[in-house]
Amino acid sequence: MAGIYLHIPFCKQACYYCDFHFSTNLQRKHELVQALAQELVLRKEYLGNDVINTIYFGGGTPSLLSEDELQLIMDTIYKNFRVNPQTEITLEANPDDLSISHLSKLRAAGINRLSIGIQSFDDQVLKFLNRAHDSRAATACVEEARQAGFNNISIDLIYAIPDQDNALWKQNIQRALHLHPEHISSYSLTIEDKTVFGRWAAAGKLKITEDETTATQLEILVAELEDAGFAQYEVSNFSKPDFESKHNSSYWKQEQYLGIGPSAHSYNERSRQYNINNNHRYIESIRRNIIPFTLEELTAEDKINDFLLTTLRTQWGADLKKLKTLYGYDLIFDHRAYIDSLLERKFATLENNVLVLTKAGRLLADKIASDLFLIQ
């Protein structure tokens, strides 16, 4: 099984927290879409003969694509790859782009899952984040997506926002649940250096939320969503039964994927590739039939560390028998004392040779994984 990720590097305006690659200049959008289609053709052998089970339009803001641009990409994929008829096809979207007309066109183009970047239902918070929509649009777009026939909708929310107390955070969660999404992704606000928030923080103009508050709001999220019938199948992702994101789950299960577009990443079990994060240079290179990427050959240590980092974030945990079969590495032999301490502190369980982090352990998932890493 394999997936295709397409990076659409355009946004109407810059959110103050975002450090993904994008441009607010849309003048070359159609040229870039044509380059995406050409890269798909150039890289049609990358995944071998694997069947495509997931297609994911990320960004940036993929909902800025016109019907013709989206159709060009979809047609190119179906012409050059073996695509499962039941493929999950996700498009990230902003609420302000999702009119009934546009939603209907997305459905007609084959999109069957929406990931909507709502982030908050509080107008003051949305203004603080420099989002282009308001709370009314956040609610309306989900309702209209239902009218257009979408039955697999994910909502993005952000917590640990400065001055957002726990009561306001609970209200946001409840407003999201009132819309009955099948999936919710939620991330703590991270202050990155090269963003507006990063510059504000460096100048002492932004209050950073304390780690204790961040952890508490994550715990509130887990409790509220579990009460509503959602499972925390990955640290930041929650779904109703059978509505896990197949695409993102493929990352955590080490399945190979092809990344198309500037700044997109690809993985084929042996190496990773990183496309250049410059729109102009990307377009000009693809026009010459040259894919502008950096190649990273994965060592045995890289593969082991990736396995631990990804699997320990999920409800399925790290299959230590599989780890030993694939890479010849016995984690328990090397880390018996540390694993015993995780079990004793109820940060993890170990059954049938599968190490699974508990709710408390998932709060420390990245730290636990790094403690188990092979030092390179």
mmCIF file of C-alpha atoms in Angstrom:
data_model
loop_
_atom_site.group_PDB
_atom_site.id
_atom_site.type_symbol
_atom_site.label_atom_id
_atom_site.label_comp_id
_atom_site.label_asym_id
_atom_site.label_seq_id
_atom_site.Cartn_x
_atom_site.Cartn_y
_atom_site.Cartn_z
ATOM 1 C CA MET A 1 0.000 0.000 0.000
ATOM 2 C CA ALA A 2 1.137 3.535 -0.687
ATOM 3 C CA GLY A 3 0.013 7.147 -0.582
ATOM 4 C CA ILE A 4 0.495 10.376 -2.495
ATOM 5 C CA TYR A 5 0.842 13.745 -0.768
ATOM 6 C CA LEU A 6 0.521 16.968 -2.784
ATOM 7 C CA HIS A 7 1.731 20.224 -1.288
ATOM 8 C CA ILE A 8 -0.246 23.268 -2.446
ATOM 9 C CA PRO A 9 1.972 26.171 -1.302
ATOM 10 C CA PHE A 10 -0.475 29.083 -1.446
ATOM 11 C CA CYS A 11 -2.504 30.961 1.163
ATOM 12 C CA LYS A 12 -4.666 34.077 1.105
ATOM 13 C CA GLN A 13 -2.835 35.391 4.153
ATOM 14 C CA ALA A 14 -0.218 34.211 6.622
ATOM 15 C CA CYS A 15 -1.353 32.770 9.949
ATOM 16 C CA TYR A 16 0.920 34.145 12.651
ATOM 17 C CA TYR A 17 1.925 30.678 13.932
ATOM 18 C CA CYS A 18 2.564 28.850 10.647
ATOM 19 C CA ASP A 19 6.063 27.867 9.505
ATOM 20 C CA PHE A 20 5.017 25.613 6.611
ATOM 21 C CA HIS A 21 6.189 26.565 3.135
ATOM 22 C CA PHE A 22 3.648 28.787 1.357
ATOM 23 C CA SER A 23 3.251 32.030 -0.590
ATOM 24 C CA THR A 24 0.497 34.645 -0.463
ATOM 25 C CA ASN A 25 1.295 35.613 -4.064
ATOM 26 C CA LEU A 26 -1.089 33.546 -6.191
ATOM 27 C CA GLN A 27 0.075 34.790 -9.592
ATOM 28 C CA ARG A 28 1.935 31.573 -10.470
ATOM 29 C CA LYS A 29 -0.609 29.175 -8.982
ATOM 30 C CA HIS A 30 -1.633 27.636 -12.307
ATOM 31 C CA GLU A 31 2.009 27.278 -13.405
ATOM 32 C CA LEU A 32 2.772 25.462 -10.180
ATOM 33 C CA VAL A 33 -0.209 23.132 -10.603
ATOM 34 C CA GLN A 34 1.072 22.236 -14.060
ATOM 35 C CA ALA A 35 4.479 21.536 -12.483
ATOM 36 C CA LEU A 36 2.818 19.268 -9.893
ATOM 37 C CA ALA A 37 1.224 17.291 -12.723
ATOM 38 C CA GLN A 38 4.559 17.035 -14.495
ATOM 39 C CA GLU A 39 6.324 15.860 -11.329
ATOM 40 C CA LEU A 40 3.705 13.137 -10.942
ATOM 41 C CA VAL A 41 4.622 11.878 -14.408
ATOM 42 C CA LEU A 42 8.363 12.098 -13.726
ATOM 43 C CA ARG A 43 8.016 10.137 -10.505
ATOM 44 C CA LYS A 44 5.463 7.514 -11.485
ATOM 45 C CA GLU A 45 8.007 4.729 -10.858
ATOM 46 C CA TYR A 46 8.908 5.861 -7.328
ATOM 47 C CA LEU A 47 6.316 3.678 -5.598
ATOM 48 C CA GLY A 48 6.990 0.681 -7.785
ATOM 49 C CA ASN A 49 3.765 -1.148 -8.565
ATOM 50 C CA ASP A 50 2.116 -0.370 -5.234
ATOM 51 C CA VAL A 51 -1.576 0.437 -5.256
ATOM 52 C CA ILE A 52 -2.422 3.981 -4.130
ATOM 53 C CA ASN A 53 -4.730 3.820 -1.112
ATOM 54 C CA THR A 54 -4.594 7.463 -0.030
ATOM 55 C CA ILE A 55 -4.282 10.826 -1.760
ATOM 56 C CA TYR A 56 -3.808 13.912 0.387
ATOM 57 C CA PHE A 57 -3.895 17.567 -0.674
ATOM 58 C CA GLY A 58 -2.061 19.560 1.996
ATOM 59 C CA GLY A 59 -0.543 23.008 2.239
ATOM 60 C CA GLY A 60 -0.774 25.838 2.289
ATOM 61 C CA THR A 61 -4.429 25.998 1.348
ATOM 62 C CA PRO A 62 -5.489 23.369 -1.208
ATOM 63 C CA SER A 63 -9.053 24.717 -1.178
ATOM 64 C CA LEU A 64 -7.685 27.620 -3.268
ATOM 65 C CA LEU A 65 -7.394 25.261 -6.248
ATOM 66 C CA SER A 66 -9.866 25.833 -9.049
ATOM 67 C CA GLU A 67 -12.012 22.974 -10.327
ATOM 68 C CA ASP A 68 -9.847 22.684 -13.476
ATOM 69 C CA GLU A 69 -6.598 22.694 -11.471
ATOM 70 C CA LEU A 70 -7.836 20.002 -9.124
ATOM 71 C CA GLN A 71 -9.124 17.925 -12.014
ATOM 72 C CA LEU A 72 -5.775 18.159 -13.827
ATOM 73 C CA ILE A 73 -3.985 16.725 -10.792
ATOM 74 C CA MET A 74 -6.555 13.972 -10.255
ATOM 75 C CA ASP A 75 -6.529 12.962 -13.912
ATOM 76 C CA THR A 76 -2.730 12.781 -13.889
ATOM 77 C CA ILE A 77 -2.719 10.555 -10.815
ATOM 78 C CA TYR A 78 -5.270 8.128 -12.253
ATOM 79 C CA LYS A 79 -3.432 8.000 -15.578
ATOM 80 C CA ASN A 80 -0.020 7.227 -14.086
ATOM 81 C CA PHE A 81 -0.705 5.197 -10.921
ATOM 82 C CA ARG A 82 -2.731 2.185 -9.856
ATOM 83 C CA VAL A 83 -5.440 3.711 -7.660
ATOM 84 C CA ASN A 84 -7.672 1.726 -5.334
ATOM 85 C CA PRO A 85 -11.343 2.464 -6.143
ATOM 86 C CA GLN A 86 -11.882 2.948 -2.387
ATOM 87 C CA THR A 87 -8.989 5.388 -2.025
ATOM 88 C CA GLU A 88 -9.295 7.961 0.757
ATOM 89 C CA ILE A 89 -8.876 11.369 -0.937
ATOM 90 C CA THR A 90 -8.428 14.207 1.561
ATOM 91 C CA LEU A 91 -8.294 17.926 0.919
ATOM 92 C CA GLU A 92 -7.278 20.452 3.568
ATOM 93 C CA ALA A 93 -9.548 23.478 3.459
ATOM 94 C CA ASN A 94 -10.170 26.798 5.153
ATOM 95 C CA PRO A 95 -13.760 27.626 6.120
ATOM 96 C CA ASP A 96 -13.819 30.840 4.062
ATOM 97 C CA ASP A 97 -13.241 28.854 0.839
ATOM 98 C CA LEU A 98 -16.041 26.337 1.313
ATOM 99 C CA SER A 99 -19.119 27.692 -0.409
ATOM 100 C CA ILE A 100 -21.842 25.245 -1.412
ATOM 101 C CA SER A 101 -20.771 25.642 -5.035
ATOM 102 C CA HIS A 102 -17.104 24.920 -4.298
ATOM 103 C CA LEU A 103 -17.968 21.980 -2.056
ATOM 104 C CA SER A 104 -20.048 20.438 -4.824
ATOM 105 C CA LYS A 105 -17.142 20.806 -7.244
ATOM 106 C CA LEU A 106 -14.779 19.148 -4.766
ATOM 107 C CA ARG A 107 -17.136 16.191 -4.498
ATOM 108 C CA ALA A 108 -17.415 15.970 -8.277
ATOM 109 C CA ALA A 109 -13.607 15.909 -8.561
ATOM 110 C CA GLY A 110 -13.420 12.875 -6.259
ATOM 111 C CA ILE A 111 -12.608 14.420 -2.885
ATOM 112 C CA ASN A 112 -14.248 12.229 -0.234
ATOM 113 C CA ARG A 113 -12.691 13.576 2.967
ATOM 114 C CA LEU A 114 -12.267 17.150 4.210
ATOM 115 C CA SER A 115 -9.765 18.356 6.798
ATOM 116 C CA ILE A 116 -11.041 21.801 7.807
ATOM 117 C CA GLY A 117 -8.670 24.233 9.519
ATOM 118 C CA ILE A 118 -11.085 25.813 11.951
ATOM 119 C CA GLN A 119 -8.526 26.127 14.808
ATOM 120 C CA SER A 120 -10.976 27.985 17.104
ATOM 121 C CA PHE A 121 -14.623 29.003 17.380
ATOM 122 C CA ASP A 122 -13.684 32.180 19.257
ATOM 123 C CA ASP A 123 -13.570 35.296 17.063
ATOM 124 C CA GLN A 124 -10.975 37.002 19.252
ATOM 125 C CA VAL A 125 -8.692 33.992 19.060
ATOM 126 C CA LEU A 126 -9.159 33.717 15.283
ATOM 127 C CA LYS A 127 -8.181 37.372 14.916
ATOM 128 C CA PHE A 128 -5.167 36.819 17.203
ATOM 129 C CA LEU A 129 -4.046 33.883 15.013
ATOM 130 C CA ASN A 130 -4.674 36.004 11.867
ATOM 131 C CA ARG A 131 -7.128 33.519 10.417
ATOM 132 C CA ALA A 132 -9.234 34.682 7.470
ATOM 133 C CA HIS A 133 -12.560 33.302 8.756
ATOM 134 C CA ASP A 134 -14.804 33.942 11.740
ATOM 135 C CA SER A 135 -16.750 31.608 14.012
ATOM 136 C CA ARG A 136 -19.899 31.901 11.888
ATOM 137 C CA ALA A 137 -18.025 30.677 8.815
ATOM 138 C CA ALA A 138 -16.453 27.878 10.879
ATOM 139 C CA THR A 139 -19.878 26.510 11.768
ATOM 140 C CA ALA A 140 -21.514 27.158 8.405
ATOM 141 C CA CYS A 141 -18.845 25.390 6.350
ATOM 142 C CA VAL A 142 -19.308 22.090 8.174
ATOM 143 C CA GLU A 143 -23.082 22.258 7.844
ATOM 144 C CA GLU A 144 -22.775 23.055 4.131
ATOM 145 C CA ALA A 145 -20.241 20.260 3.620
ATOM 146 C CA ARG A 146 -22.887 17.858 4.929
ATOM 147 C CA GLN A 147 -25.404 19.285 2.469
ATOM 148 C CA ALA A 148 -22.870 18.716 -0.328
ATOM 149 C CA GLY A 149 -22.648 15.030 0.625
ATOM 150 C CA PHE A 150 -19.441 14.819 2.680
ATOM 151 C CA ASN A 151 -19.661 12.152 5.376
ATOM 152 C CA ASN A 152 -16.007 12.115 6.448
ATOM 153 C CA ILE A 153 -15.043 15.471 7.962
ATOM 154 C CA SER A 154 -12.097 16.300 10.191
ATOM 155 C CA ILE A 155 -11.773 19.514 12.191
ATOM 156 C CA ASP A 156 -8.471 21.061 13.315
ATOM 157 C CA LEU A 157 -8.287 22.795 16.701
ATOM 158 C CA ILE A 158 -5.425 24.565 18.493
ATOM 159 C CA TYR A 159 -4.943 24.656 22.265
ATOM 160 C CA ALA A 160 -2.401 26.260 24.608
ATOM 161 C CA ILE A 161 -3.241 29.666 23.143
ATOM 162 C CA PRO A 162 -2.077 32.539 25.387
ATOM 163 C CA ASP A 163 -4.843 33.701 27.748
ATOM 164 C CA GLN A 164 -7.252 30.948 26.646
ATOM 165 C CA ASP A 165 -8.252 29.411 29.964
ATOM 166 C CA ASN A 166 -9.525 25.888 30.444
ATOM 167 C CA ALA A 167 -13.181 26.951 30.411
ATOM 168 C CA LEU A 168 -12.813 28.630 27.014
ATOM 169 C CA TRP A 169 -10.972 25.593 25.703
ATOM 170 C CA LYS A 170 -13.818 23.313 26.824
ATOM 171 C CA GLN A 171 -16.299 25.589 25.043
ATOM 172 C CA ASN A 172 -14.293 25.221 21.821
ATOM 173 C CA ILE A 173 -14.313 21.451 22.111
ATOM 174 C CA GLN A 174 -18.057 21.385 22.725
ATOM 175 C CA ARG A 175 -18.747 23.646 19.753
ATOM 176 C CA ALA A 176 -16.709 21.285 17.591
ATOM 177 C CA LEU A 177 -18.610 18.253 18.910
ATOM 178 C CA HIS A 178 -21.931 19.975 18.232
ATOM 179 C CA LEU A 179 -21.053 19.746 14.517
ATOM 180 C CA HIS A 180 -20.622 15.942 14.773
ATOM 181 C CA PRO A 181 -17.317 15.577 12.902
ATOM 182 C CA GLU A 182 -15.971 12.085 12.314
ATOM 183 C CA HIS A 183 -12.433 13.153 13.190
ATOM 184 C CA ILE A 184 -10.655 15.870 15.184
ATOM 185 C CA SER A 185 -6.978 16.782 15.001
ATOM 186 C CA SER A 186 -5.724 19.052 17.750
ATOM 187 C CA TYR A 187 -2.286 20.533 18.315
ATOM 188 C CA SER A 188 -0.749 22.787 20.922
ATOM 189 C CA LEU A 189 0.298 26.205 19.696
ATOM 190 C CA THR A 190 4.015 25.980 18.949
ATOM 191 C CA ILE A 191 6.072 29.149 18.648
ATOM 192 C CA GLU A 192 8.437 28.796 15.683
ATOM 193 C CA ASP A 193 11.327 31.251 15.240
ATOM 194 C CA LYS A 194 10.582 32.373 11.674
ATOM 195 C CA THR A 195 6.925 33.223 12.247
ATOM 196 C CA VAL A 196 5.197 36.409 13.421
ATOM 197 C CA PHE A 197 4.662 34.790 16.816
ATOM 198 C CA GLY A 198 8.329 33.825 16.897
ATOM 199 C CA ARG A 199 9.358 37.431 16.353
ATOM 200 C CA TRP A 200 6.892 38.631 18.966
ATOM 201 C CA ALA A 201 8.197 36.101 21.469
ATOM 202 C CA ALA A 202 11.817 37.103 20.801
ATOM 203 C CA ALA A 203 10.852 40.726 21.445
ATOM 204 C CA GLY A 204 9.051 39.834 24.654
ATOM 205 C CA LYS A 205 5.654 40.767 23.185
ATOM 206 C CA LEU A 206 4.038 37.342 23.370
ATOM 207 C CA LYS A 207 3.117 35.417 26.484
ATOM 208 C CA ILE A 208 4.118 31.758 26.167
ATOM 209 C CA THR A 209 1.676 29.248 27.619
ATOM 210 C CA GLU A 210 3.239 27.223 30.429
ATOM 211 C CA ASP A 211 3.876 23.514 29.915
ATOM 212 C CA GLU A 212 1.574 22.632 32.809
ATOM 213 C CA THR A 213 -1.338 24.467 31.185
ATOM 214 C CA THR A 214 -0.590 22.838 27.835
ATOM 215 C CA ALA A 215 -0.634 19.365 29.409
ATOM 216 C CA THR A 216 -3.855 20.122 31.291
ATOM 217 C CA GLN A 217 -5.620 21.276 28.127
ATOM 218 C CA LEU A 218 -4.528 18.117 26.316
ATOM 219 C CA GLU A 219 -5.925 16.049 29.177
ATOM 220 C CA ILE A 220 -9.212 17.995 28.958
ATOM 221 C CA LEU A 221 -9.312 17.319 25.216
ATOM 222 C CA VAL A 222 -8.774 13.582 25.653
ATOM 223 C CA ALA A 223 -11.459 13.336 28.360
ATOM 224 C CA GLU A 224 -14.058 15.400 26.483
ATOM 225 C CA LEU A 225 -13.562 13.530 23.218
ATOM 226 C CA GLU A 226 -13.550 10.092 24.807
ATOM 227 C CA ASP A 227 -16.844 10.941 26.506
ATOM 228 C CA ALA A 228 -18.189 11.790 23.039
ATOM 229 C CA GLY A 229 -17.133 8.440 21.574
ATOM 230 C CA PHE A 230 -13.803 9.410 20.012
ATOM 231 C CA ALA A 231 -10.647 7.300 20.317
ATOM 232 C CA GLN A 232 -7.226 8.902 20.671
ATOM 233 C CA TYR A 233 -5.580 6.740 18.050
ATOM 234 C CA GLU A 234 -2.521 9.039 17.869
ATOM 235 C CA VAL A 235 -1.285 11.699 20.278
ATOM 236 C CA SER A 236 -2.916 14.564 18.347
ATOM 237 C CA ASN A 237 -5.635 12.695 16.442
ATOM 238 C CA PHE A 238 -9.063 11.455 17.503
ATOM 239 C CA SER A 239 -11.725 9.654 15.536
ATOM 240 C CA LYS A 240 -15.058 7.939 15.683
ATOM 241 C CA PRO A 241 -14.804 4.175 14.991
ATOM 242 C CA ASP A 242 -13.461 3.413 11.490
ATOM 243 C CA PHE A 243 -12.757 7.075 10.703
ATOM 244 C CA GLU A 244 -9.032 7.212 11.440
ATOM 245 C CA SER A 245 -7.090 9.144 8.817
ATOM 246 C CA LYS A 246 -5.781 6.384 6.567
ATOM 247 C CA HIS A 247 -3.214 8.716 5.039
ATOM 248 C CA ASN A 248 -1.670 9.916 8.283
ATOM 249 C CA SER A 249 -1.853 6.424 9.736
ATOM 250 C CA SER A 250 0.276 5.217 6.834
ATOM 251 C CA TYR A 251 3.066 7.550 8.016
ATOM 252 C CA TRP A 252 2.971 6.059 11.494
ATOM 253 C CA LYS A 253 2.949 2.530 10.074
ATOM 254 C CA GLN A 254 6.026 3.140 7.853
ATOM 255 C CA GLU A 255 4.161 2.678 4.583
ATOM 256 C CA GLN A 256 5.776 4.342 1.597
ATOM 257 C CA TYR A 257 4.474 7.587 0.125
ATOM 258 C CA LEU A 258 5.292 10.011 -2.657
ATOM 259 C CA GLY A 259 5.436 13.728 -1.890
ATOM 260 C CA ILE A 260 4.736 16.092 -4.789
ATOM 261 C CA GLY A 261 5.390 19.837 -4.829
ATOM 262 C CA PRO A 262 7.786 22.304 -3.219
ATOM 263 C CA SER A 263 8.863 21.243 0.304
ATOM 264 C CA ALA A 264 7.088 17.861 -0.011
ATOM 265 C CA HIS A 265 8.753 14.780 1.493
ATOM 266 C CA SER A 266 8.821 11.233 0.095
ATOM 267 C CA TYR A 267 9.662 7.908 1.764
ATOM 268 C CA ASN A 268 10.222 4.467 0.252
ATOM 269 C CA GLU A 269 11.579 2.453 3.222
ATOM 270 C CA ARG A 270 15.176 2.919 2.051
ATOM 271 C CA SER A 271 15.462 6.694 1.852
ATOM 272 C CA ARG A 272 13.724 10.031 2.239
ATOM 273 C CA GLN A 273 13.586 12.787 -0.326
ATOM 274 C CA TYR A 274 12.958 16.464 0.391
ATOM 275 C CA ASN A 275 11.836 18.733 -2.432
ATOM 276 C CA ILE A 276 13.183 22.283 -2.568
ATOM 277 C CA ASN A 277 11.022 24.788 -0.674
ATOM 278 C CA ASN A 278 11.086 27.554 -3.277
ATOM 279 C CA ASN A 279 8.182 27.884 -5.715
ATOM 280 C CA HIS A 280 10.074 29.625 -8.512
ATOM 281 C CA ARG A 281 13.047 27.268 -8.447
ATOM 282 C CA TYR A 282 10.714 24.272 -8.212
ATOM 283 C CA ILE A 283 8.718 25.337 -11.300
ATOM 284 C CA GLU A 284 11.802 26.127 -13.374
ATOM 285 C CA SER A 285 13.466 22.832 -12.437
ATOM 286 C CA ILE A 286 10.410 20.717 -13.259
ATOM 287 C CA ARG A 287 10.151 22.480 -16.637
ATOM 288 C CA ARG A 288 13.591 21.022 -17.384
ATOM 289 C CA ASN A 289 12.357 17.585 -16.231
ATOM 290 C CA ILE A 290 14.651 17.778 -13.199
ATOM 291 C CA ILE A 291 13.181 17.005 -9.768
ATOM 292 C CA PRO A 292 14.820 19.398 -7.267
ATOM 293 C CA PHE A 293 15.237 17.250 -4.164
ATOM 294 C CA THR A 294 17.723 16.308 -1.479
ATOM 295 C CA LEU A 295 18.198 12.587 -0.848
ATOM 296 C CA GLU A 296 18.759 11.065 2.590
ATOM 297 C CA GLU A 297 19.731 7.409 2.632
ATOM 298 C CA LEU A 298 18.410 5.828 5.818
ATOM 299 C CA THR A 299 20.797 3.913 8.066
ATOM 300 C CA ALA A 300 19.667 0.981 10.189
ATOM 301 C CA GLU A 301 19.709 3.327 13.180
ATOM 302 C CA ASP A 302 17.512 5.843 11.332
ATOM 303 C CA LYS A 303 14.946 3.158 10.564
ATOM 304 C CA ILE A 304 14.844 1.911 14.143
ATOM 305 C CA ASN A 305 14.478 5.421 15.556
ATOM 306 C CA ASP A 306 11.755 6.299 13.030
ATOM 307 C CA PHE A 307 9.905 3.108 13.952
ATOM 308 C CA LEU A 308 9.947 4.015 17.639
ATOM 309 C CA LEU A 309 9.068 7.685 17.149
ATOM 310 C CA THR A 310 6.043 6.974 14.956
ATOM 311 C CA THR A 311 4.586 3.820 16.470
ATOM 312 C CA LEU A 312 4.782 4.948 20.092
ATOM 313 C CA ARG A 313 2.537 7.929 19.261
ATOM 314 C CA THR A 314 -0.322 5.616 18.296
ATOM 315 C CA GLN A 315 -2.898 3.449 20.026
ATOM 316 C CA TRP A 316 -1.353 0.420 18.285
ATOM 317 C CA GLY A 317 2.049 0.958 19.897
ATOM 318 C CA ALA A 318 5.444 -0.463 18.972
ATOM 319 C CA ASP A 319 5.425 -4.116 17.931
ATOM 320 C CA LEU A 320 8.775 -5.208 19.339
ATOM 321 C CA LYS A 321 8.673 -8.537 17.517
ATOM 322 C CA LYS A 322 8.234 -6.693 14.212
ATOM 323 C CA LEU A 323 11.068 -4.325 15.186
ATOM 324 C CA LYS A 324 13.377 -7.288 15.767
ATOM 325 C CA THR A 325 12.275 -9.061 12.575
ATOM 326 C CA LEU A 326 12.730 -6.000 10.368
ATOM 327 C CA TYR A 327 15.915 -4.585 11.840
ATOM 328 C CA GLY A 328 17.394 -7.252 14.098
ATOM 329 C CA TYR A 329 17.029 -4.996 17.131
ATOM 330 C CA ASP A 330 15.958 -6.262 20.563
ATOM 331 C CA LEU A 331 14.614 -3.179 22.370
ATOM 332 C CA ILE A 332 13.871 -5.004 25.616
ATOM 333 C CA PHE A 333 17.425 -6.372 25.828
ATOM 334 C CA ASP A 334 18.914 -2.888 25.466
ATOM 335 C CA HIS A 335 16.372 -0.984 27.582
ATOM 336 C CA ARG A 336 14.938 -3.435 30.107
ATOM 337 C CA ALA A 337 15.364 -1.106 33.114
ATOM 338 C CA TYR A 338 13.837 1.885 31.331
ATOM 339 C CA ILE A 339 10.880 -0.113 30.003
ATOM 340 C CA ASP A 340 10.291 -1.585 33.470
ATOM 341 C CA SER A 341 10.184 1.962 34.856
ATOM 342 C CA LEU A 342 7.586 2.935 32.239
ATOM 343 C CA LEU A 343 5.445 -0.024 33.238
ATOM 344 C CA GLU A 344 5.856 0.699 36.953
ATOM 345 C CA ARG A 345 4.855 4.366 36.531
ATOM 346 C CA LYS A 346 1.918 3.265 34.351
ATOM 347 C CA PHE A 347 3.238 5.197 31.373
ATOM 348 C CA ALA A 348 3.048 2.072 29.207
ATOM 349 C CA THR A 349 1.797 -1.482 28.927
ATOM 350 C CA LEU A 350 3.629 -4.441 27.421
ATOM 351 C CA GLU A 351 1.458 -7.289 26.183
ATOM 352 C CA ASN A 352 2.238 -9.854 23.485
ATOM 353 C CA ASN A 353 5.520 -8.044 22.861
ATOM 354 C CA VAL A 354 3.749 -4.769 21.948
ATOM 355 C CA LEU A 355 4.745 -1.645 23.886
ATOM 356 C CA VAL A 356 1.792 0.775 24.103
ATOM 357 C CA LEU A 357 1.858 4.118 25.884
ATOM 358 C CA THR A 358 -0.998 4.913 28.250
ATOM 359 C CA LYS A 359 -2.817 8.282 28.346
ATOM 360 C CA ALA A 360 -0.208 9.533 30.798
ATOM 361 C CA GLY A 361 2.591 8.159 28.649
ATOM 362 C CA ARG A 362 1.300 9.826 25.482
ATOM 363 C CA LEU A 363 1.782 13.195 27.154
ATOM 364 C CA LEU A 364 5.495 12.323 27.036
ATOM 365 C CA ALA A 365 5.513 10.315 23.805
ATOM 366 C CA ASP A 366 8.326 12.150 22.020
ATOM 367 C CA LYS A 367 10.496 12.203 25.166
ATOM 368 C CA ILE A 368 9.988 8.477 25.753
ATOM 369 C CA ALA A 369 10.761 7.653 22.124
ATOM 370 C CA SER A 370 13.961 9.742 22.196
ATOM 371 C CA ASP A 371 15.050 8.019 25.408
ATOM 372 C CA LEU A 372 14.788 4.704 23.531
ATOM 373 C CA PHE A 373 16.600 5.897 20.419
ATOM 374 C CA LEU A 374 19.780 4.280 19.207
ATOM 375 C CA ILE A 375 22.496 6.931 19.484
ATOM 376 C CA GLN A 376 24.048 7.525 16.078
#
